[in-house]
């Protein structure tokens, strides 16, 4: 079921639709930069559905050339998650 609707007003800079891994990462980055962010999710819990825009895979960097930007970004992302 989700949170009840509020009748109050909000001062929101950005609305992120979807509380999957990508939506939450975007919302976090925006919030850390000082934006007021509202995340909307259709499911009861974050990460409950499947994204229609990505494969849902978190890459460890092993498929990319050693030392490449892609490999470094994947390894850094993995370290941030775990």
PDB file of N, CA and C in Angstrom:
ATOM      1  N   UNK A   1       0.843  -1.170   0.000  1.00  0.00           N
ATOM      2  CA  UNK A   1       0.000   0.000   0.000  1.00  0.00           C
ATOM      3  C   UNK A   1       0.879   1.220   0.000  1.00  0.00           C
ATOM      4  N   UNK A   2       1.806   1.613   0.534  1.00  0.00           N
ATOM      5  CA  UNK A   2       2.480   2.891   0.387  1.00  0.00           C
ATOM      6  C   UNK A   2       2.019   3.906   1.411  1.00  0.00           C
ATOM      7  N   UNK A   3       2.680   5.023   1.414  1.00  0.00           N
ATOM      8  CA  UNK A   3       2.392   6.090   2.377  1.00  0.00           C
ATOM      9  C   UNK A   3       1.113   6.817   2.005  1.00  0.00           C
ATOM     10  N   UNK A   4       0.370   7.284   3.007  1.00  0.00           N
ATOM     11  CA  UNK A   4      -0.838   8.063   2.717  1.00  0.00           C
ATOM     12  C   UNK A   4      -0.477   9.400   2.083  1.00  0.00           C
ATOM     13  N   UNK A   5      -1.357   9.910   1.275  1.00  0.00           N
ATOM     14  CA  UNK A   5      -1.139  11.200   0.619  1.00  0.00           C
ATOM     15  C   UNK A   5      -1.255  12.328   1.641  1.00  0.00           C
ATOM     16  N   UNK A   6      -0.409  13.318   1.494  1.00  0.00           N
ATOM     17  CA  UNK A   6      -0.439  14.486   2.361  1.00  0.00           C
ATOM     18  C   UNK A   6      -1.255  15.584   1.699  1.00  0.00           C
ATOM     19  N   UNK A   7      -1.916  16.377   2.510  1.00  0.00           N
ATOM     20  CA  UNK A   7      -2.646  17.527   1.967  1.00  0.00           C
ATOM     21  C   UNK A   7      -1.819  18.798   2.074  1.00  0.00           C
ATOM     22  N   UNK A   8      -0.610  18.697   2.625  1.00  0.00           N
ATOM     23  CA  UNK A   8       0.272  19.853   2.765  1.00  0.00           C
ATOM     24  C   UNK A   8       0.998  20.156   1.466  1.00  0.00           C
ATOM     25  N   UNK A   9       1.763  21.233   1.488  1.00  0.00           N
ATOM     26  CA  UNK A   9       2.529  21.595   0.297  1.00  0.00           C
ATOM     27  C   UNK A   9       3.973  21.132   0.459  1.00  0.00           C
ATOM     28  N   UNK A  10       4.658  20.993  -0.666  1.00  0.00           N
ATOM     29  CA  UNK A  10       6.034  20.533  -0.675  1.00  0.00           C
ATOM     30  C   UNK A  10       6.899  21.523  -1.433  1.00  0.00           C
ATOM     31  N   UNK A  11       8.139  21.669  -1.014  1.00  0.00           N
ATOM     32  CA  UNK A  11       9.112  22.471  -1.742  1.00  0.00           C
ATOM     33  C   UNK A  11      10.143  21.497  -2.305  1.00  0.00           C
ATOM     34  N   UNK A  12       9.836  20.945  -3.480  1.00  0.00           N
ATOM     35  CA  UNK A  12      10.641  19.894  -4.091  1.00  0.00           C
ATOM     36  C   UNK A  12      11.326  20.436  -5.337  1.00  0.00           C
ATOM     37  N   UNK A  13      12.618  20.126  -5.490  1.00  0.00           N
ATOM     38  CA  UNK A  13      13.356  20.516  -6.691  1.00  0.00           C
ATOM     39  C   UNK A  13      13.209  19.482  -7.802  1.00  0.00           C
ATOM     40  N   UNK A  14      13.230  18.205  -7.419  1.00  0.00           N
ATOM     41  CA  UNK A  14      13.234  17.125  -8.403  1.00  0.00           C
ATOM     42  C   UNK A  14      12.381  15.968  -7.918  1.00  0.00           C
ATOM     43  N   UNK A  15      11.625  15.381  -8.838  1.00  0.00           N
ATOM     44  CA  UNK A  15      10.876  14.159  -8.565  1.00  0.00           C
ATOM     45  C   UNK A  15      11.524  13.039  -9.364  1.00  0.00           C
ATOM     46  N   UNK A  16      11.877  11.953  -8.688  1.00  0.00           N
ATOM     47  CA  UNK A  16      12.439  10.774  -9.339  1.00  0.00           C
ATOM     48  C   UNK A  16      11.358   9.706  -9.334  1.00  0.00           C
ATOM     49  N   UNK A  17      11.041   9.187 -10.516  1.00  0.00           N
ATOM     50  CA  UNK A  17      10.020   8.151 -10.641  1.00  0.00           C
ATOM     51  C   UNK A  17      10.714   6.800 -10.671  1.00  0.00           C
ATOM     52  N   UNK A  18      10.457   6.001  -9.646  1.00  0.00           N
ATOM     53  CA  UNK A  18      11.036   4.670  -9.547  1.00  0.00           C
ATOM     54  C   UNK A  18      12.100   4.575  -8.476  1.00  0.00           C
ATOM     55  N   UNK A  19      11.910   3.630  -7.552  1.00  0.00           N
ATOM     56  CA  UNK A  19      12.859   3.435  -6.455  1.00  0.00           C
ATOM     57  C   UNK A  19      13.676   2.167  -6.660  1.00  0.00           C
ATOM     58  N   UNK A  20      14.064   1.943  -7.911  1.00  0.00           N
ATOM     59  CA  UNK A  20      15.002   0.859  -8.204  1.00  0.00           C
ATOM     60  C   UNK A  20      16.414   1.345  -7.957  1.00  0.00           C
ATOM     61  N   UNK A  21      17.381   0.533  -8.339  1.00  0.00           N
ATOM     62  CA  UNK A  21      18.775   0.878  -8.068  1.00  0.00           C
ATOM     63  C   UNK A  21      19.179   2.173  -8.772  1.00  0.00           C
ATOM     64  N   UNK A  22      18.727   2.377  -9.998  1.00  0.00           N
ATOM     65  CA  UNK A  22      19.098   3.592 -10.729  1.00  0.00           C
ATOM     66  C   UNK A  22      18.375   4.810 -10.162  1.00  0.00           C
ATOM     67  N   UNK A  23      17.072   4.687  -9.918  1.00  0.00           N
ATOM     68  CA  UNK A  23      16.311   5.808  -9.368  1.00  0.00           C
ATOM     69  C   UNK A  23      16.843   6.262  -8.024  1.00  0.00           C
ATOM     70  N   UNK A  24      17.170   5.309  -7.158  1.00  0.00           N
ATOM     71  CA  UNK A  24      17.696   5.671  -5.842  1.00  0.00           C
ATOM     72  C   UNK A  24      19.099   6.265  -5.936  1.00  0.00           C
ATOM     73  N   UNK A  25      19.912   5.771  -6.862  1.00  0.00           N
ATOM     74  CA  UNK A  25      21.251   6.345  -7.050  1.00  0.00           C
ATOM     75  C   UNK A  25      21.155   7.783  -7.537  1.00  0.00           C
ATOM     76  N   UNK A  26      20.251   8.034  -8.472  1.00  0.00           N
ATOM     77  CA  UNK A  26      20.052   9.396  -8.975  1.00  0.00           C
ATOM     78  C   UNK A  26      19.524  10.294  -7.861  1.00  0.00           C
ATOM     79  N   UNK A  27      18.538   9.805  -7.109  1.00  0.00           N
ATOM     80  CA  UNK A  27      17.965  10.593  -6.016  1.00  0.00           C
ATOM     81  C   UNK A  27      19.022  10.927  -4.968  1.00  0.00           C
ATOM     82  N   UNK A  28      19.874   9.967  -4.652  1.00  0.00           N
ATOM     83  CA  UNK A  28      20.935  10.196  -3.662  1.00  0.00           C
ATOM     84  C   UNK A  28      21.922  11.250  -4.153  1.00  0.00           C
ATOM     85  N   UNK A  29      22.336  11.128  -5.404  1.00  0.00           N
ATOM     86  CA  UNK A  29      23.287  12.098  -5.958  1.00  0.00           C
ATOM     87  C   UNK A  29      22.695  13.502  -5.950  1.00  0.00           C
ATOM     88  N   UNK A  30      21.433  13.617  -6.322  1.00  0.00           N
ATOM     89  CA  UNK A  30      20.779  14.928  -6.310  1.00  0.00           C
ATOM     90  C   UNK A  30      20.675  15.482  -4.891  1.00  0.00           C
ATOM     91  N   UNK A  31      20.298  14.624  -3.941  1.00  0.00           N
ATOM     92  CA  UNK A  31      20.166  15.063  -2.549  1.00  0.00           C
ATOM     93  C   UNK A  31      21.515  15.503  -1.982  1.00  0.00           C
ATOM     94  N   UNK A  32      22.574  14.764  -2.309  1.00  0.00           N
ATOM     95  CA  UNK A  32      23.906  15.132  -1.825  1.00  0.00           C
ATOM     96  C   UNK A  32      24.384  16.449  -2.417  1.00  0.00           C
ATOM     97  N   UNK A  33      23.837  16.812  -3.586  1.00  0.00           N
ATOM     98  CA  UNK A  33      24.216  18.090  -4.201  1.00  0.00           C
ATOM     99  C   UNK A  33      23.357  19.241  -3.688  1.00  0.00           C
ATOM    100  N   UNK A  34      22.433  18.939  -2.767  1.00  0.00           N
ATOM    101  CA  UNK A  34      21.635  19.992  -2.150  1.00  0.00           C
ATOM    102  C   UNK A  34      20.208  20.102  -2.632  1.00  0.00           C
ATOM    103  N   UNK A  35      19.788  19.256  -3.557  1.00  0.00           N
ATOM    104  CA  UNK A  35      18.412  19.304  -4.062  1.00  0.00           C
ATOM    105  C   UNK A  35      17.453  18.638  -3.089  1.00  0.00           C
ATOM    106  N   UNK A  36      16.242  19.154  -3.039  1.00  0.00           N
ATOM    107  CA  UNK A  36      15.159  18.493  -2.314  1.00  0.00           C
ATOM    108  C   UNK A  36      14.533  17.506  -3.293  1.00  0.00           C
ATOM    109  N   UNK A  37      14.567  16.217  -2.951  1.00  0.00           N
ATOM    110  CA  UNK A  37      14.168  15.166  -3.884  1.00  0.00           C
ATOM    111  C   UNK A  37      13.003  14.369  -3.315  1.00  0.00           C
ATOM    112  N   UNK A  38      12.045  14.075  -4.176  1.00  0.00           N
ATOM    113  CA  UNK A  38      10.928  13.192  -3.836  1.00  0.00           C
ATOM    114  C   UNK A  38      11.020  11.982  -4.744  1.00  0.00           C
ATOM    115  N   UNK A  39      11.039  10.775  -4.165  1.00  0.00           N
ATOM    116  CA  UNK A  39      11.070   9.538  -4.943  1.00  0.00           C
ATOM    117  C   UNK A  39       9.680   8.921  -4.905  1.00  0.00           C
ATOM    118  N   UNK A  40       9.136   8.651  -6.090  1.00  0.00           N
ATOM    119  CA  UNK A  40       7.831   8.004  -6.210  1.00  0.00           C
ATOM    120  C   UNK A  40       8.033   6.566  -6.673  1.00  0.00           C
ATOM    121  N   UNK A  41       7.349   5.636  -6.039  1.00  0.00           N
ATOM    122  CA  UNK A  41       7.473   4.220  -6.387  1.00  0.00           C
ATOM    123  C   UNK A  41       6.095   3.573  -6.375  1.00  0.00           C
ATOM    124  N   UNK A  42       5.778   2.806  -7.403  1.00  0.00           N
ATOM    125  CA  UNK A  42       4.477   2.152  -7.513  1.00  0.00           C
ATOM    126  C   UNK A  42       4.361   0.934  -6.603  1.00  0.00           C
ATOM    127  N   UNK A  43       5.474   0.276  -6.324  1.00  0.00           N
ATOM    128  CA  UNK A  43       5.453  -0.929  -5.497  1.00  0.00           C
ATOM    129  C   UNK A  43       5.444  -0.571  -4.015  1.00  0.00           C
ATOM    130  N   UNK A  44       5.253  -1.587  -3.193  1.00  0.00           N
ATOM    131  CA  UNK A  44       5.204  -1.368  -1.747  1.00  0.00           C
ATOM    132  C   UNK A  44       6.567  -1.038  -1.140  1.00  0.00           C
ATOM    133  N   UNK A  45       7.626  -1.532  -1.766  1.00  0.00           N
ATOM    134  CA  UNK A  45       8.974  -1.330  -1.229  1.00  0.00           C
ATOM    135  C   UNK A  45       9.936  -0.942  -2.342  1.00  0.00           C
ATOM    136  N   UNK A  46      11.009  -0.232  -2.007  1.00  0.00           N
ATOM    137  CA  UNK A  46      12.032   0.083  -3.015  1.00  0.00           C
ATOM    138  C   UNK A  46      12.646  -1.197  -3.580  1.00  0.00           C
ATOM    139  N   UNK A  47      12.961  -1.173  -4.859  1.00  0.00           N
ATOM    140  CA  UNK A  47      13.613  -2.306  -5.494  1.00  0.00           C
ATOM    141  C   UNK A  47      12.720  -3.498  -5.746  1.00  0.00           C
ATOM    142  N   UNK A  48      11.437  -3.347  -5.577  1.00  0.00           N
ATOM    143  CA  UNK A  48      10.497  -4.458  -5.697  1.00  0.00           C
ATOM    144  C   UNK A  48      10.249  -4.854  -7.158  1.00  0.00           C
ATOM    145  N   UNK A  49      10.272  -3.887  -8.071  1.00  0.00           N
ATOM    146  CA  UNK A  49       9.983  -4.177  -9.475  1.00  0.00           C
ATOM    147  C   UNK A  49      11.247  -4.352 -10.286  1.00  0.00           C
ATOM    148  N   UNK A  50      11.049  -4.584 -11.565  1.00  0.00           N
ATOM    149  CA  UNK A  50      12.168  -4.748 -12.490  1.00  0.00           C
ATOM    150  C   UNK A  50      12.217  -3.543 -13.404  1.00  0.00           C
ATOM    151  N   UNK A  51      13.389  -2.993 -13.587  1.00  0.00           N
ATOM    152  CA  UNK A  51      13.554  -1.828 -14.446  1.00  0.00           C
ATOM    153  C   UNK A  51      13.328  -2.203 -15.898  1.00  0.00           C
ATOM    154  N   UNK A  52      12.690  -1.311 -16.629  1.00  0.00           N
ATOM    155  CA  UNK A  52      12.484  -1.537 -18.060  1.00  0.00           C
ATOM    156  C   UNK A  52      13.586  -0.894 -18.883  1.00  0.00           C
ATOM    157  N   UNK A  53      14.529  -0.225 -18.256  1.00  0.00           N
ATOM    158  CA  UNK A  53      15.561   0.508 -18.981  1.00  0.00           C
ATOM    159  C   UNK A  53      16.976  -0.026 -18.772  1.00  0.00           C
ATOM    160  N   UNK A  54      17.149  -1.004 -17.912  1.00  0.00           N
ATOM    161  CA  UNK A  54      18.482  -1.602 -17.755  1.00  0.00           C
ATOM    162  C   UNK A  54      18.327  -3.078 -17.436  1.00  0.00           C
ATOM    163  N   UNK A  55      19.393  -3.793 -17.446  1.00  0.00           N
ATOM    164  CA  UNK A  55      19.338  -5.239 -17.226  1.00  0.00           C
ATOM    165  C   UNK A  55      19.302  -5.606 -15.747  1.00  0.00           C
ATOM    166  N   UNK A  56      19.383  -4.629 -14.865  1.00  0.00           N
ATOM    167  CA  UNK A  56      19.356  -4.904 -13.437  1.00  0.00           C
ATOM    168  C   UNK A  56      20.640  -5.528 -12.916  1.00  0.00           C
ATOM    169  N   UNK A  57      21.718  -5.423 -13.676  1.00  0.00           N
ATOM    170  CA  UNK A  57      22.993  -6.024 -13.310  1.00  0.00           C
ATOM    171  C   UNK A  57      23.921  -4.950 -12.754  1.00  0.00           C
ATOM    172  N   UNK A  58      24.572  -5.254 -11.649  1.00  0.00           N
ATOM    173  CA  UNK A  58      25.601  -4.371 -11.112  1.00  0.00           C
ATOM    174  C   UNK A  58      26.937  -4.993 -11.493  1.00  0.00           C
ATOM    175  N   UNK A  59      27.676  -4.339 -12.351  1.00  0.00           N
ATOM    176  CA  UNK A  59      28.923  -4.884 -12.888  1.00  0.00           C
ATOM    177  C   UNK A  59      30.081  -4.663 -11.926  1.00  0.00           C
ATOM    178  N   UNK A  60      30.953  -5.659 -11.850  1.00  0.00           N
ATOM    179  CA  UNK A  60      32.123  -5.578 -10.980  1.00  0.00           C
ATOM    180  C   UNK A  60      33.349  -5.030 -11.697  1.00  0.00           C
ATOM    181  N   UNK A  61      33.250  -4.783 -12.988  1.00  0.00           N
ATOM    182  CA  UNK A  61      34.366  -4.220 -13.727  1.00  0.00           C
ATOM    183  C   UNK A  61      35.242  -5.234 -14.426  1.00  0.00           C
ATOM    184  N   UNK A  62      34.958  -6.526 -14.259  1.00  0.00           N
ATOM    185  CA  UNK A  62      35.847  -7.546 -14.819  1.00  0.00           C
ATOM    186  C   UNK A  62      35.725  -7.705 -16.326  1.00  0.00           C
ATOM    187  N   UNK A  63      34.716  -7.117 -16.949  1.00  0.00           N
ATOM    188  CA  UNK A  63      34.523  -7.263 -18.391  1.00  0.00           C
ATOM    189  C   UNK A  63      35.196  -6.158 -19.193  1.00  0.00           C
ATOM    190  N   UNK A  64      35.780  -5.188 -18.538  1.00  0.00           N
ATOM    191  CA  UNK A  64      36.329  -4.029 -19.225  1.00  0.00           C
ATOM    192  C   UNK A  64      37.852  -4.025 -19.140  1.00  0.00           C
ATOM    193  N   UNK A  65      38.485  -3.331 -20.057  1.00  0.00           N
ATOM    194  CA  UNK A  65      39.953  -3.263 -20.086  1.00  0.00           C
ATOM    195  C   UNK A  65      40.491  -2.758 -18.746  1.00  0.00           C
ATOM    196  N   UNK A  66      41.493  -3.440 -18.230  1.00  0.00           N
ATOM    197  CA  UNK A  66      42.092  -3.069 -16.949  1.00  0.00           C
ATOM    198  C   UNK A  66      42.532  -1.609 -16.962  1.00  0.00           C
ATOM    199  N   UNK A  67      42.103  -0.881 -15.955  1.00  0.00           N
ATOM    200  CA  UNK A  67      42.485   0.518 -15.816  1.00  0.00           C
ATOM    201  C   UNK A  67      41.649   1.493 -16.618  1.00  0.00           C
ATOM    202  N   UNK A  68      40.723   0.992 -17.447  1.00  0.00           N
ATOM    203  CA  UNK A  68      39.878   1.895 -18.238  1.00  0.00           C
ATOM    204  C   UNK A  68      38.910   2.639 -17.318  1.00  0.00           C
ATOM    205  N   UNK A  69      38.371   3.737 -17.806  1.00  0.00           N
ATOM    206  CA  UNK A  69      37.421   4.515 -17.014  1.00  0.00           C
ATOM    207  C   UNK A  69      36.228   3.657 -16.608  1.00  0.00           C
ATOM    208  N   UNK A  70      35.723   2.843 -17.537  1.00  0.00           N
ATOM    209  CA  UNK A  70      34.581   1.983 -17.238  1.00  0.00           C
ATOM    210  C   UNK A  70      34.923   0.990 -16.127  1.00  0.00           C
ATOM    211  N   UNK A  71      36.084   0.367 -16.214  1.00  0.00           N
ATOM    212  CA  UNK A  71      36.497  -0.596 -15.194  1.00  0.00           C
ATOM    213  C   UNK A  71      36.657   0.078 -13.838  1.00  0.00           C
ATOM    214  N   UNK A  72      37.302   1.233 -13.817  1.00  0.00           N
ATOM    215  CA  UNK A  72      37.496   1.955 -12.548  1.00  0.00           C
ATOM    216  C   UNK A  72      36.161   2.382 -11.948  1.00  0.00           C
ATOM    217  N   UNK A  73      35.227   2.843 -12.792  1.00  0.00           N
ATOM    218  CA  UNK A  73      33.913   3.261 -12.295  1.00  0.00           C
ATOM    219  C   UNK A  73      33.142   2.079 -11.723  1.00  0.00           C
ATOM    220  N   UNK A  74      33.219   0.926 -12.379  1.00  0.00           N
ATOM    221  CA  UNK A  74      32.527  -0.262 -11.877  1.00  0.00           C
ATOM    222  C   UNK A  74      33.101  -0.726 -10.548  1.00  0.00           C
ATOM    223  N   UNK A  75      34.417  -0.764 -10.453  1.00  0.00           N
ATOM    224  CA  UNK A  75      35.065  -1.188  -9.210  1.00  0.00           C
ATOM    225  C   UNK A  75      34.736  -0.211  -8.085  1.00  0.00           C
ATOM    226  N   UNK A  76      34.745   1.081  -8.383  1.00  0.00           N
ATOM    227  CA  UNK A  76      34.410   2.098  -7.370  1.00  0.00           C
ATOM    228  C   UNK A  76      32.957   1.945  -6.935  1.00  0.00           C
ATOM    229  N   UNK A  77      32.059   1.745  -7.881  1.00  0.00           N
ATOM    230  CA  UNK A  77      30.645   1.555  -7.559  1.00  0.00           C
ATOM    231  C   UNK A  77      30.418   0.327  -6.700  1.00  0.00           C
ATOM    232  N   UNK A  78      31.113  -0.751  -7.023  1.00  0.00           N
ATOM    233  CA  UNK A  78      31.006  -1.973  -6.233  1.00  0.00           C
ATOM    234  C   UNK A  78      31.455  -1.722  -4.796  1.00  0.00           C
ATOM    235  N   UNK A  79      32.551  -0.988  -4.637  1.00  0.00           N
ATOM    236  CA  UNK A  79      33.058  -0.680  -3.297  1.00  0.00           C
ATOM    237  C   UNK A  79      32.069   0.175  -2.511  1.00  0.00           C
ATOM    238  N   UNK A  80      31.373   1.076  -3.182  1.00  0.00           N
ATOM    239  CA  UNK A  80      30.400   1.935  -2.500  1.00  0.00           C
ATOM    240  C   UNK A  80      29.175   1.149  -2.042  1.00  0.00           C
ATOM    241  N   UNK A  81      28.807   0.127  -2.803  1.00  0.00           N
ATOM    242  CA  UNK A  81      27.628  -0.673  -2.456  1.00  0.00           C
ATOM    243  C   UNK A  81      27.918  -1.592  -1.285  1.00  0.00           C
ATOM    244  N   UNK A  82      29.079  -2.231  -1.292  1.00  0.00           N
ATOM    245  CA  UNK A  82      29.412  -3.209  -0.260  1.00  0.00           C
ATOM    246  C   UNK A  82      30.440  -2.639   0.623  1.00  0.00           C
TER     247      UNK A  82
END
